[in-house]
Short mmCIF file of C-alpha atoms in Angstrom, two decimals:
data_model
loop_
_atom_site.label_atom_id
_atom_site.label_comp_id
_atom_site.label_asym_id
_atom_site.label_seq_id
_atom_site.Cartn_x
_atom_site.Cartn_y
_atom_site.Cartn_z
CA MET A 196 108.51 -161.89 17.56
CA GLU A 197 109.80 -163.08 20.47
CA LEU A 198 113.48 -163.35 20.03
CA ILE A 199 115.46 -166.14 20.38
CA TYR A 200 118.70 -165.88 19.41
CA LYS A 201 121.24 -162.69 18.57
CA GLY A 202 123.45 -163.43 16.01
CA LYS A 203 126.38 -161.78 14.41
CA THR A 204 124.38 -160.51 11.06
CA LYS A 205 121.37 -162.01 11.99
CA ASP A 206 118.25 -162.37 14.87
CA VAL A 207 116.35 -164.99 15.27
CA TYR A 208 112.44 -164.60 16.16
CA GLN A 209 109.77 -167.22 16.78
CA ASN A 210 106.75 -165.32 15.56
CA ASP A 211 102.89 -165.61 17.40
CA ASP A 212 102.51 -169.12 15.14
CA GLY A 213 105.22 -170.72 16.21
CA GLN A 214 106.96 -169.50 12.85
CA ILE A 215 110.92 -169.05 12.82
CA VAL A 216 111.92 -165.55 11.32
CA LEU A 217 115.58 -164.58 10.34
CA TYR A 218 115.72 -160.92 10.68
CA PHE A 219 118.79 -159.76 8.54
CA LYS A 220 121.12 -157.13 9.79
CA ASP A 221 123.09 -154.42 8.49
CA ASP A 222 126.28 -155.77 10.27
CA MET A 223 128.61 -157.53 8.58
CA THR A 224 131.74 -159.72 9.38
CA GLY A 225 135.19 -158.17 9.33
CA LYS A 226 137.77 -155.93 11.78
CA ASP A 227 138.70 -152.27 12.08
CA GLY A 228 135.76 -151.54 9.68
CA VAL A 229 137.13 -153.79 6.46
CA PHE A 230 134.22 -156.94 5.37
CA ASP A 231 136.10 -160.15 5.93
CA PRO A 232 133.93 -163.58 5.61
CA GLY A 233 136.54 -165.59 7.59
CA GLU A 234 136.33 -163.26 10.41
CA ASN A 235 134.37 -164.08 13.59
CA GLN A 236 133.42 -160.77 14.93
CA VAL A 237 131.05 -157.76 13.88
CA GLY A 238 133.31 -155.34 12.20
CA LEU A 239 131.36 -152.68 10.11
CA GLN A 240 127.69 -151.95 9.35
CA VAL A 241 126.98 -151.22 6.01
CA GLU A 242 123.31 -149.55 5.27
CA GLY A 243 121.38 -151.94 2.79
CA SER A 244 123.84 -154.84 3.26
CA GLY A 245 121.40 -156.68 5.62
CA LYS A 246 118.66 -156.15 2.35
CA ALA A 247 121.07 -157.50 -0.37
CA GLY A 248 121.92 -160.59 2.04
CA LEU A 249 118.43 -161.37 2.11
CA GLN A 250 117.57 -160.78 -1.46
CA MET A 251 120.92 -162.71 -2.70
CA THR A 252 119.79 -165.74 0.17
CA SER A 253 116.13 -165.85 -1.06
CA PHE A 254 116.99 -166.21 -5.00
CA PHE A 255 119.37 -169.02 -4.30
CA PHE A 256 117.36 -170.74 -1.69
CA GLU A 257 114.20 -170.37 -4.25
CA LYS A 258 116.53 -172.19 -6.85
CA LEU A 259 117.50 -174.60 -4.47
CA ASN A 260 114.03 -175.62 -3.28
CA ALA A 261 113.15 -175.99 -6.97
CA ALA A 262 116.15 -178.47 -7.56
CA ASP A 263 114.57 -180.51 -5.09
CA ILE A 264 117.54 -179.75 -2.78
CA PRO A 265 116.42 -179.85 0.78
CA THR A 266 116.75 -176.42 2.60
CA HIS A 267 114.88 -174.71 5.79
CA TYR A 268 113.99 -171.90 3.51
CA VAL A 269 109.92 -171.49 3.27
CA ASP A 270 109.71 -167.63 2.16
CA ALA A 271 111.14 -164.11 2.44
CA ASP A 272 109.66 -160.56 3.01
CA ILE A 273 112.73 -158.96 1.54
CA GLU A 274 111.55 -155.07 2.37
CA ALA A 275 111.01 -155.96 5.69
CA ARG A 276 114.39 -157.90 5.63
CA GLU A 277 112.71 -161.52 7.15
CA MET A 278 112.62 -164.75 6.03
CA ARG A 279 110.53 -167.81 7.47
CA VAL A 280 112.38 -170.75 7.69
CA ARG A 281 111.83 -174.69 9.26
CA LYS A 282 113.09 -175.27 12.72
CA VAL A 283 116.37 -177.06 12.76
CA SER A 284 118.72 -177.82 15.00
CA VAL A 285 122.53 -177.53 14.23
CA PHE A 286 125.15 -180.04 14.38
CA GLY A 287 127.07 -179.87 17.67
CA GLU A 288 127.41 -175.76 17.98
CA GLY A 289 127.10 -175.43 14.34
CA LEU A 290 128.99 -176.79 11.90
CA GLU A 291 130.53 -174.90 8.35
CA VAL A 292 130.75 -176.85 5.14
CA ILE A 293 133.25 -175.42 2.87
CA CYS A 294 133.34 -176.10 -1.20
CA ARG A 295 136.42 -175.35 -3.16
CA PHE A 296 136.51 -174.93 -6.57
CA LYS A 297 140.27 -172.88 -6.60
CA ALA A 298 142.77 -173.21 -3.85
CA VAL A 299 142.87 -169.92 -1.81
CA GLY A 300 142.46 -168.36 1.69
CA SER A 301 142.88 -170.70 4.51
CA PHE A 302 143.54 -173.78 1.90
CA ILE A 303 146.82 -172.18 0.40
CA ARG A 304 147.70 -171.12 3.91
CA ARG A 305 147.53 -175.22 5.46
CA TYR A 306 148.57 -177.03 1.94
CA GLY A 307 150.53 -174.25 0.19
CA ASP A 308 153.60 -176.65 -0.25
CA TYR A 309 151.49 -178.62 -2.55
CA ILE A 310 149.36 -176.08 -4.73
CA GLU A 311 149.73 -172.84 -6.13
CA GLU A 312 147.21 -170.01 -5.35
CA GLY A 313 144.42 -170.06 -7.44
CA ALA A 314 145.09 -173.51 -9.10
CA ALA A 315 141.59 -175.51 -9.72
CA LEU A 316 139.67 -177.78 -7.26
CA PRO A 317 137.23 -180.74 -8.06
CA ALA A 318 134.45 -179.31 -5.58
CA TYR A 319 137.06 -180.09 -2.62
CA VAL A 320 135.00 -180.36 0.74
CA GLU A 321 136.12 -179.53 4.12
CA MET A 322 134.16 -179.43 6.98
CA THR A 323 135.06 -176.89 10.09
CA LEU A 324 133.77 -176.41 13.73
CA LYS A 325 132.13 -173.16 14.40
CA ASP A 326 134.61 -171.82 17.46
CA ASP A 327 135.38 -168.80 17.39
CA GLU A 328 137.94 -168.75 20.21
CA ARG A 329 139.51 -172.12 18.45
CA GLN A 330 139.93 -170.25 15.10
CA ASP A 331 136.74 -172.87 13.51
CA PRO A 332 139.02 -175.92 13.52
CA LEU A 333 139.10 -178.31 10.72
CA ILE A 334 137.47 -181.08 11.57
CA ASN A 335 137.65 -184.77 9.62
CA GLU A 336 134.70 -187.34 9.13
CA ALA A 337 136.40 -189.76 12.01
CA ALA A 338 136.20 -186.83 14.86
CA LEU A 339 132.54 -185.18 13.81
CA GLU A 340 131.53 -189.06 14.53
CA ALA A 341 133.97 -189.51 17.25
CA LEU A 342 132.37 -186.39 19.05
CA ASN A 343 128.82 -187.61 18.65
CA ILE A 344 128.83 -184.67 16.06
CA LEU A 345 127.41 -186.43 13.03
CA LYS A 346 125.88 -189.98 12.94
CA PRO A 347 127.82 -192.47 10.57
CA GLY A 348 126.91 -192.13 7.35
CA GLU A 349 125.81 -188.11 7.59
CA TYR A 350 129.32 -186.94 6.29
CA LYS A 351 129.08 -188.37 2.78
CA GLN A 352 125.43 -187.03 2.63
CA ILE A 353 126.28 -183.77 3.62
CA ALA A 354 129.23 -183.74 1.34
CA GLU A 355 127.50 -184.69 -1.75
CA LEU A 356 124.81 -182.33 -0.93
CA THR A 357 126.84 -179.57 -0.40
CA VAL A 358 128.82 -180.29 -4.04
CA LYS A 359 125.31 -180.68 -5.56
CA ILE A 360 124.49 -176.96 -4.13
CA SER A 361 127.74 -175.29 -4.60
CA GLU A 362 127.92 -177.06 -8.36
CA LEU A 363 124.10 -175.08 -8.54
CA ILE A 364 125.14 -171.65 -7.74
CA LYS A 365 128.51 -171.93 -9.53
CA ASP A 366 126.23 -172.44 -12.55
CA GLU A 367 124.37 -169.18 -11.79
CA LEU A 368 127.20 -167.18 -10.80
CA ALA A 369 128.93 -168.76 -14.58
CA GLN A 370 125.64 -167.35 -15.85
CA LYS A 371 126.59 -163.28 -15.32
CA ASN A 372 130.49 -164.37 -15.99
CA LEU A 373 130.58 -165.00 -12.35
CA ASP A 374 133.54 -167.22 -10.80
CA LEU A 375 132.83 -168.95 -7.54
CA TYR A 376 136.25 -169.84 -6.02
CA ASP A 377 134.69 -171.11 -2.57
CA ILE A 378 131.71 -171.18 -0.88
CA LYS A 379 130.56 -171.38 3.30
CA LEU A 380 127.48 -173.73 3.13
CA GLU A 381 125.65 -174.71 7.07
CA PHE A 382 123.31 -177.58 7.31
CA GLY A 383 120.91 -178.46 10.34
CA ARG A 384 118.48 -181.33 11.20
CA ASP A 385 114.86 -180.64 10.81
CA THR A 386 113.53 -180.28 14.22
CA GLU A 387 110.16 -182.37 12.98
CA THR A 388 111.67 -184.63 10.58
CA GLY A 389 114.90 -185.14 11.05
CA GLN A 390 115.77 -184.48 7.57
CA VAL A 391 119.50 -183.20 6.88
CA LEU A 392 118.61 -179.44 5.62
CA LEU A 393 120.58 -176.55 3.80
CA ILE A 394 120.60 -173.67 6.53
CA ASP A 395 121.74 -170.28 7.33
CA GLU A 396 122.40 -168.15 4.47
CA VAL A 397 123.68 -168.19 0.61
CA SER A 398 124.47 -164.56 0.25
CA GLY A 399 127.87 -162.54 -1.05
CA GLY A 400 129.69 -162.93 2.54
CA ASN A 401 129.43 -166.71 2.40
CA MET A 402 130.96 -166.78 -0.55
CA ARG A 403 134.57 -165.92 -2.72
CA VAL A 404 133.43 -164.69 -6.25
CA TYR A 405 135.92 -163.29 -9.03
CA LYS A 406 134.96 -161.58 -12.43
CA ASP A 407 137.99 -162.12 -15.10
CA SER A 408 140.00 -162.79 -12.31
CA GLU A 409 139.26 -160.27 -10.29
CA TYR A 410 137.91 -160.65 -6.85
CA ILE A 411 134.31 -159.00 -6.49
CA GLU A 412 133.21 -157.92 -3.05
CA PRO A 413 129.95 -159.26 -1.29
CA LEU A 414 127.98 -155.88 -1.40
CA LYS A 415 128.72 -155.53 -5.18
CA LEU A 416 127.81 -158.86 -6.41
CA ASN A 417 123.99 -157.93 -6.24
CA ALA A 418 124.32 -155.57 -8.57
CA PHE A 419 125.52 -158.21 -11.19
CA LEU A 420 123.73 -160.97 -10.05
CA PHE A 421 120.54 -158.67 -10.66
CA ASN A 422 121.75 -156.14 -13.36
CA GLU A 423 120.59 -153.73 -11.22
CA MET B 91 178.37 -195.99 3.92
CA GLU B 92 177.15 -192.74 1.48
CA LEU B 93 175.16 -190.50 3.58
CA ILE B 94 171.50 -189.37 1.44
CA TYR B 95 169.82 -187.79 4.32
CA LYS B 96 170.27 -185.83 7.34
CA GLY B 97 166.93 -186.09 9.62
CA LYS B 98 166.36 -184.34 13.02
CA THR B 99 167.02 -187.51 14.82
CA LYS B 100 168.01 -190.17 12.32
CA ASP B 101 170.82 -190.28 9.45
CA VAL B 102 170.06 -192.27 6.68
CA TYR B 103 172.79 -194.12 4.67
CA GLN B 104 172.62 -196.25 1.45
CA ASN B 105 175.24 -199.13 1.95
CA ASP B 106 177.40 -200.78 -0.66
CA ASP B 107 175.35 -203.50 -1.27
CA GLY B 108 172.41 -200.56 -2.15
CA GLN B 109 170.50 -201.49 1.17
CA ILE B 110 169.07 -198.48 3.41
CA VAL B 111 170.57 -198.08 6.86
CA LEU B 112 169.19 -195.89 9.52
CA TYR B 113 171.51 -194.24 11.98
CA PHE B 114 169.72 -193.06 15.20
CA LYS B 115 171.20 -190.18 17.06
CA ASP B 116 171.21 -188.77 20.17
CA ASP B 117 169.17 -185.79 19.38
CA MET B 118 165.69 -185.48 20.48
CA THR B 119 162.75 -182.87 19.24
CA GLY B 120 161.86 -180.47 21.61
CA LYS B 121 162.73 -176.70 22.49
CA ASP B 122 164.81 -175.47 24.88
CA GLY B 123 166.53 -178.48 26.29
CA VAL B 124 162.90 -179.58 27.10
CA PHE B 125 161.45 -182.73 25.04
CA ASP B 126 158.12 -182.50 22.78
CA PRO B 127 157.44 -184.84 19.98
CA GLY B 128 155.11 -182.51 18.85
CA GLU B 129 158.12 -179.76 18.23
CA ASN B 130 159.45 -179.71 14.58
CA GLN B 131 163.15 -178.90 15.62
CA VAL B 132 165.80 -180.41 17.65
CA GLY B 133 165.78 -179.15 21.20
CA LEU B 134 168.18 -181.27 23.09
CA GLN B 135 170.93 -184.07 23.40
CA VAL B 136 170.61 -186.63 25.31
CA GLU B 137 173.41 -189.66 25.85
CA GLY B 138 171.50 -193.36 25.11
CA SER B 139 168.61 -191.64 23.31
CA GLY B 140 169.39 -193.02 19.82
CA LYS B 141 169.97 -196.52 21.10
CA ALA B 142 167.19 -196.65 23.47
CA GLY B 143 164.51 -195.39 20.56
CA LEU B 144 166.02 -198.14 18.45
CA GLN B 145 165.63 -200.84 20.80
CA MET B 146 161.88 -199.78 21.18
CA THR B 147 161.27 -199.63 17.53
CA SER B 148 162.99 -203.36 17.12
CA PHE B 149 161.16 -204.59 19.08
CA PHE B 150 157.51 -202.93 17.70
CA PHE B 151 158.81 -203.82 14.24
CA GLU B 152 159.31 -207.84 14.96
CA LYS B 153 156.26 -207.75 16.54
CA LEU B 154 154.45 -205.72 13.54
CA ASN B 155 156.55 -208.15 11.05
CA ALA B 156 155.19 -210.89 12.90
CA ALA B 157 151.90 -210.26 12.72
CA ASP B 158 151.94 -210.02 8.68
CA ILE B 159 151.44 -205.77 9.04
CA PRO B 160 153.73 -204.75 6.25
CA THR B 161 156.69 -202.60 7.38
CA HIS B 162 159.87 -201.36 5.94
CA TYR B 163 161.65 -203.05 8.93
CA VAL B 164 164.89 -205.88 7.79
CA ASP B 165 166.70 -206.32 10.89
CA ALA B 166 168.78 -204.17 13.61
CA ASP B 167 172.09 -203.69 14.94
CA ILE B 168 170.98 -202.05 18.27
CA GLU B 169 174.57 -201.29 19.53
CA ALA B 170 175.90 -199.86 16.75
CA ARG B 171 172.40 -197.97 16.29
CA GLU B 172 171.60 -198.95 12.88
CA MET B 173 168.68 -200.11 11.56
CA ARG B 174 168.03 -201.41 8.07
CA VAL B 175 165.10 -200.93 5.69
CA ARG B 176 163.08 -201.41 2.72
CA LYS B 177 163.64 -198.30 0.41
CA VAL B 178 160.42 -196.52 0.57
CA SER B 179 158.93 -193.31 -1.08
CA VAL B 180 156.89 -191.40 1.35
CA PHE B 181 153.77 -189.68 0.33
CA GLY B 182 154.49 -186.30 -0.59
CA GLU B 183 156.81 -184.16 1.67
CA GLY B 184 155.67 -186.90 4.23
CA LEU B 185 152.56 -187.67 5.79
CA GLU B 186 152.25 -188.56 9.87
CA VAL B 187 149.24 -190.76 10.51
CA ILE B 188 148.08 -190.04 14.15
CA CYS B 189 146.12 -192.92 16.53
CA ARG B 190 144.17 -191.86 19.40
CA PHE B 191 142.92 -193.60 22.08
CA LYS B 192 142.15 -190.69 24.99
CA ALA B 193 141.82 -187.25 24.04
CA VAL B 194 145.15 -184.72 24.60
CA GLY B 195 147.15 -182.69 22.93
CA SER B 196 146.15 -181.28 19.36
CA PHE B 197 143.04 -183.00 19.81
CA ILE B 198 142.00 -181.39 22.65
CA ARG B 199 143.42 -177.48 21.48
CA ARG B 200 141.07 -178.12 18.65
CA TYR B 201 138.00 -179.76 19.57
CA GLY B 202 137.66 -179.21 23.56
CA ASP B 203 134.75 -177.27 23.45
CA TYR B 204 132.97 -181.05 22.75
CA ILE B 205 135.12 -183.43 24.98
CA GLU B 206 136.65 -183.31 28.25
CA GLU B 207 140.59 -183.69 28.26
CA GLY B 208 141.17 -187.52 29.19
CA ALA B 209 137.97 -189.40 27.54
CA ALA B 210 137.88 -192.11 25.65
CA LEU B 211 138.62 -191.90 22.03
CA PRO B 212 137.47 -194.95 19.44
CA ALA B 213 141.02 -195.70 18.09
CA TYR B 214 140.35 -192.27 16.29
CA VAL B 215 142.75 -191.59 13.00
CA GLU B 216 143.69 -188.23 11.59
CA MET B 217 146.37 -187.46 8.94
CA THR B 218 148.81 -184.72 9.11
CA LEU B 219 151.27 -183.18 6.53
CA LYS B 220 154.78 -183.09 7.74
CA ASP B 221 155.34 -179.17 6.78
CA ASP B 222 157.10 -177.54 10.00
CA GLU B 223 156.79 -174.18 8.40
CA ARG B 224 152.84 -174.65 8.52
CA GLN B 225 152.77 -176.55 11.74
CA ASP B 226 152.04 -179.81 10.23
CA PRO B 227 148.14 -178.91 8.83
CA LEU B 228 145.92 -181.49 9.65
CA ILE B 229 144.29 -182.69 6.25
CA ASN B 230 141.32 -184.99 5.69
CA GLU B 231 140.87 -187.64 3.01
CA ALA B 232 139.64 -185.65 0.10
CA ALA B 233 142.47 -182.83 0.27
CA LEU B 234 144.78 -185.58 -0.06
CA GLU B 235 143.27 -187.12 -3.42
CA ALA B 236 142.68 -183.49 -4.66
CA LEU B 237 146.40 -182.54 -3.89
CA ASN B 238 147.70 -186.40 -5.58
CA ILE B 239 149.35 -187.51 -2.31
CA LEU B 240 147.31 -190.63 -2.02
CA LYS B 241 145.25 -192.42 -4.54
CA PRO B 242 141.47 -193.13 -3.86
CA GLY B 243 141.19 -195.99 -1.60
CA GLU B 244 144.86 -195.33 0.29
CA TYR B 245 143.27 -193.00 2.69
CA LYS B 246 141.29 -195.96 4.11
CA GLN B 247 143.92 -198.39 3.59
CA ILE B 248 146.08 -196.25 5.96
CA ALA B 249 143.54 -195.65 8.43
CA GLU B 250 142.88 -199.41 8.58
CA LEU B 251 146.36 -200.23 9.07
CA THR B 252 147.05 -197.95 11.71
CA VAL B 253 144.31 -198.87 13.72
CA LYS B 254 145.99 -202.06 13.91
CA ILE B 255 149.20 -201.14 14.37
CA SER B 256 148.15 -199.08 17.24
CA GLU B 257 145.69 -201.61 18.80
CA LEU B 258 148.83 -203.79 18.66
CA ILE B 259 151.27 -201.37 20.44
CA LYS B 260 148.41 -200.64 22.94
CA ASP B 261 148.17 -204.41 23.77
CA GLU B 262 152.13 -205.11 23.79
CA LEU B 263 152.09 -201.36 26.36
CA ALA B 264 148.80 -202.93 28.67
CA GLN B 265 151.08 -205.92 29.57
CA LYS B 266 153.38 -203.68 31.37
CA ASN B 267 150.61 -201.89 33.08
CA LEU B 268 150.88 -199.01 30.58
CA ASP B 269 148.39 -196.86 28.70
CA LEU B 270 149.15 -195.67 25.22
CA TYR B 271 146.95 -192.41 24.91
CA ASP B 272 147.92 -191.64 21.42
CA ILE B 273 150.74 -192.56 18.74
CA LYS B 274 152.41 -191.18 15.66
CA LEU B 275 153.06 -193.03 12.89
CA GLU B 276 154.50 -192.98 9.41
CA PHE B 277 154.00 -194.71 5.98
CA GLY B 278 155.71 -194.92 2.72
CA ARG B 279 155.61 -196.81 -0.26
CA ASP B 280 157.87 -199.73 -1.42
CA THR B 281 160.02 -198.36 -4.38
CA GLU B 282 160.23 -201.67 -5.54
CA THR B 283 156.91 -203.03 -5.15
CA GLY B 284 154.38 -199.90 -4.54
CA GLN B 285 153.09 -202.01 -1.31
CA VAL B 286 152.01 -199.61 1.47
CA LEU B 287 154.56 -199.94 4.48
CA LEU B 288 154.55 -198.59 8.40
CA ILE B 289 158.23 -196.42 8.24
CA ASP B 290 160.43 -194.74 10.24
CA GLU B 291 160.49 -195.49 14.10
CA VAL B 292 157.72 -196.76 16.35
CA SER B 293 159.73 -195.37 19.76
CA GLY B 294 158.85 -193.50 22.91
CA GLY B 295 159.31 -190.01 20.89
CA ASN B 296 156.38 -190.92 18.87
CA MET B 297 153.90 -191.90 21.70
CA ARG B 298 152.03 -190.68 24.98
CA VAL B 299 151.74 -193.53 27.46
CA TYR B 300 151.08 -193.00 31.16
CA LYS B 301 151.06 -195.40 34.12
CA ASP B 302 148.14 -194.82 36.33
CA SER B 303 147.47 -191.90 34.65
CA GLU B 304 150.65 -190.67 34.79
CA TYR B 305 152.49 -189.43 31.76
CA ILE B 306 155.64 -191.40 31.39
CA GLU B 307 158.65 -189.81 29.63
CA PRO B 308 159.87 -191.51 26.06
CA LEU B 309 163.39 -192.31 27.60
CA LYS B 310 161.88 -194.00 31.12
CA LEU B 311 159.41 -196.12 28.76
CA ASN B 312 162.25 -198.72 27.89
CA ALA B 313 162.90 -199.20 31.78
CA PHE B 314 159.17 -200.03 31.94
CA LEU B 315 158.82 -202.10 28.53
CA PHE B 316 161.84 -204.19 29.05
CA ASN B 317 162.20 -204.64 32.82
CA GLU B 318 165.81 -202.88 32.65
#
C-alpha cells in the first residue's frame, strides 16, 4: 500500500488495486493531553482510540448506506483499523458541516447574547472552512460560491443531506438514551461520478453526546452504544 | 427634544411632534486617535466629521429615496447636524449587512487562503450581529431564523436590497472615479408599517473607497464627492 496523505488522526493509503484505504491511528486531537474535538492538533495518544473510532464510523456508515444516503464508505476491517472508501475530492481545502440540536460550544461563544447555553436548535446547519491557521472560519453560502468552493445549489443540497444524516445518527443514539447536541460532518465529491458524498469518519470525536444532561467523553461512547 | 439613545457617533432624539431626530456628533470610531470603521469604540474627535457624515448620508439617502428604495430618511438640516427619520425597530440588537466588491479586511482575514487581497467579488453579501463584546460575529441565514432575529424570507429580501443599494452607491462614486471596495449597511423595520428599511447612516465611516488603488480616508471623501 502506498501512503498518499498523513492526517492528524488517520492516514490515507492507496492499495495495489487502486482502492483508497483509511488507517485509523490512536492519535486524538486535543491540547496538553486533554481531548478536544475542536482542537486542530494532535494532543494525545490513547491505545484503542483508533479501533473505537472505526467501529463507530463503520456502524453509522452502514446504517447510512442502508438508508440510501450517499457516503464514501465501502467496508471496514475493524481489527486492522482499515476502512476502504471511494475516491473523492474535497471542497476547497476541506469543508466542515456542523449540525446543531442544542446551543453549546462556538455557537454560544458567537451568539450567546441571543440564546441560553443548552437551549434547543432546529437541526441548525453551518459550514466552516478547514483552515487551522485561521481557526476554521464560518462561511456562508454566498462566500462558498464566490470562492468557487461550492457550485450554485450545492449548499442547499449539502445542508439537506446534513440534516438527514444528523437526524439518523441522533435517532440511533436516542435508542440508547444518548442525546446528540451537535455533530461535525465532512463532504466530498466522488472522483468518478461527481456525486456529493459524506466522507471522513463519524465517531465520538466528531460529536457532542450527553446522557441525562451529562457530557459523555468520545471514547466512552462505544461502550454505551454497543453495550460492551 | 428628548434624548432617547446615546450612540457612539450619533445621538437619537424624539422631538415634540414625536418625530425621530438623529444628531451627528464629531466623534469617530477608532483606537488611540486613529480612525477605524471596524472599531467598536470612539477613538477620536474630529471637528466637522459630524457635518461631513450627515452631508454624505443625506446625499445618498435622497438618491435612494428617489430610486424607490425604502429608507428611514425623511430630511436633514446639515448645518444643525440633524437628520429626521422614520421610527424603526432594529433586528435583534442590531444587524449589520456588508456588501463586498473587492476582497479586503475581515474577508481576507477569514478566507485569505482562497483569494488574493483586492481581488474582485460579485457584490457578495454577509451579515454580522452588532455585539461589541463578541466582535460582531458573522451569522448565516439559518442562525438568524433560529434565533428569531429574521423571519423566513427576510434574509433574501435584505440581501437583495443590499445589492441594489450598494450598486447605486458604487455607481455614484464611480462618476467621480472613486472605487467602492465594500460597504456596511444597517436595516430596521418601520414601526408603523412593518416595512424593511435602510436605516442609520451612509457615510465615509461605513465604506472603504479607493482612487487609483489608493485608500481614501472617510473625511477626505466629501471633498472628492462634492468637489469642495
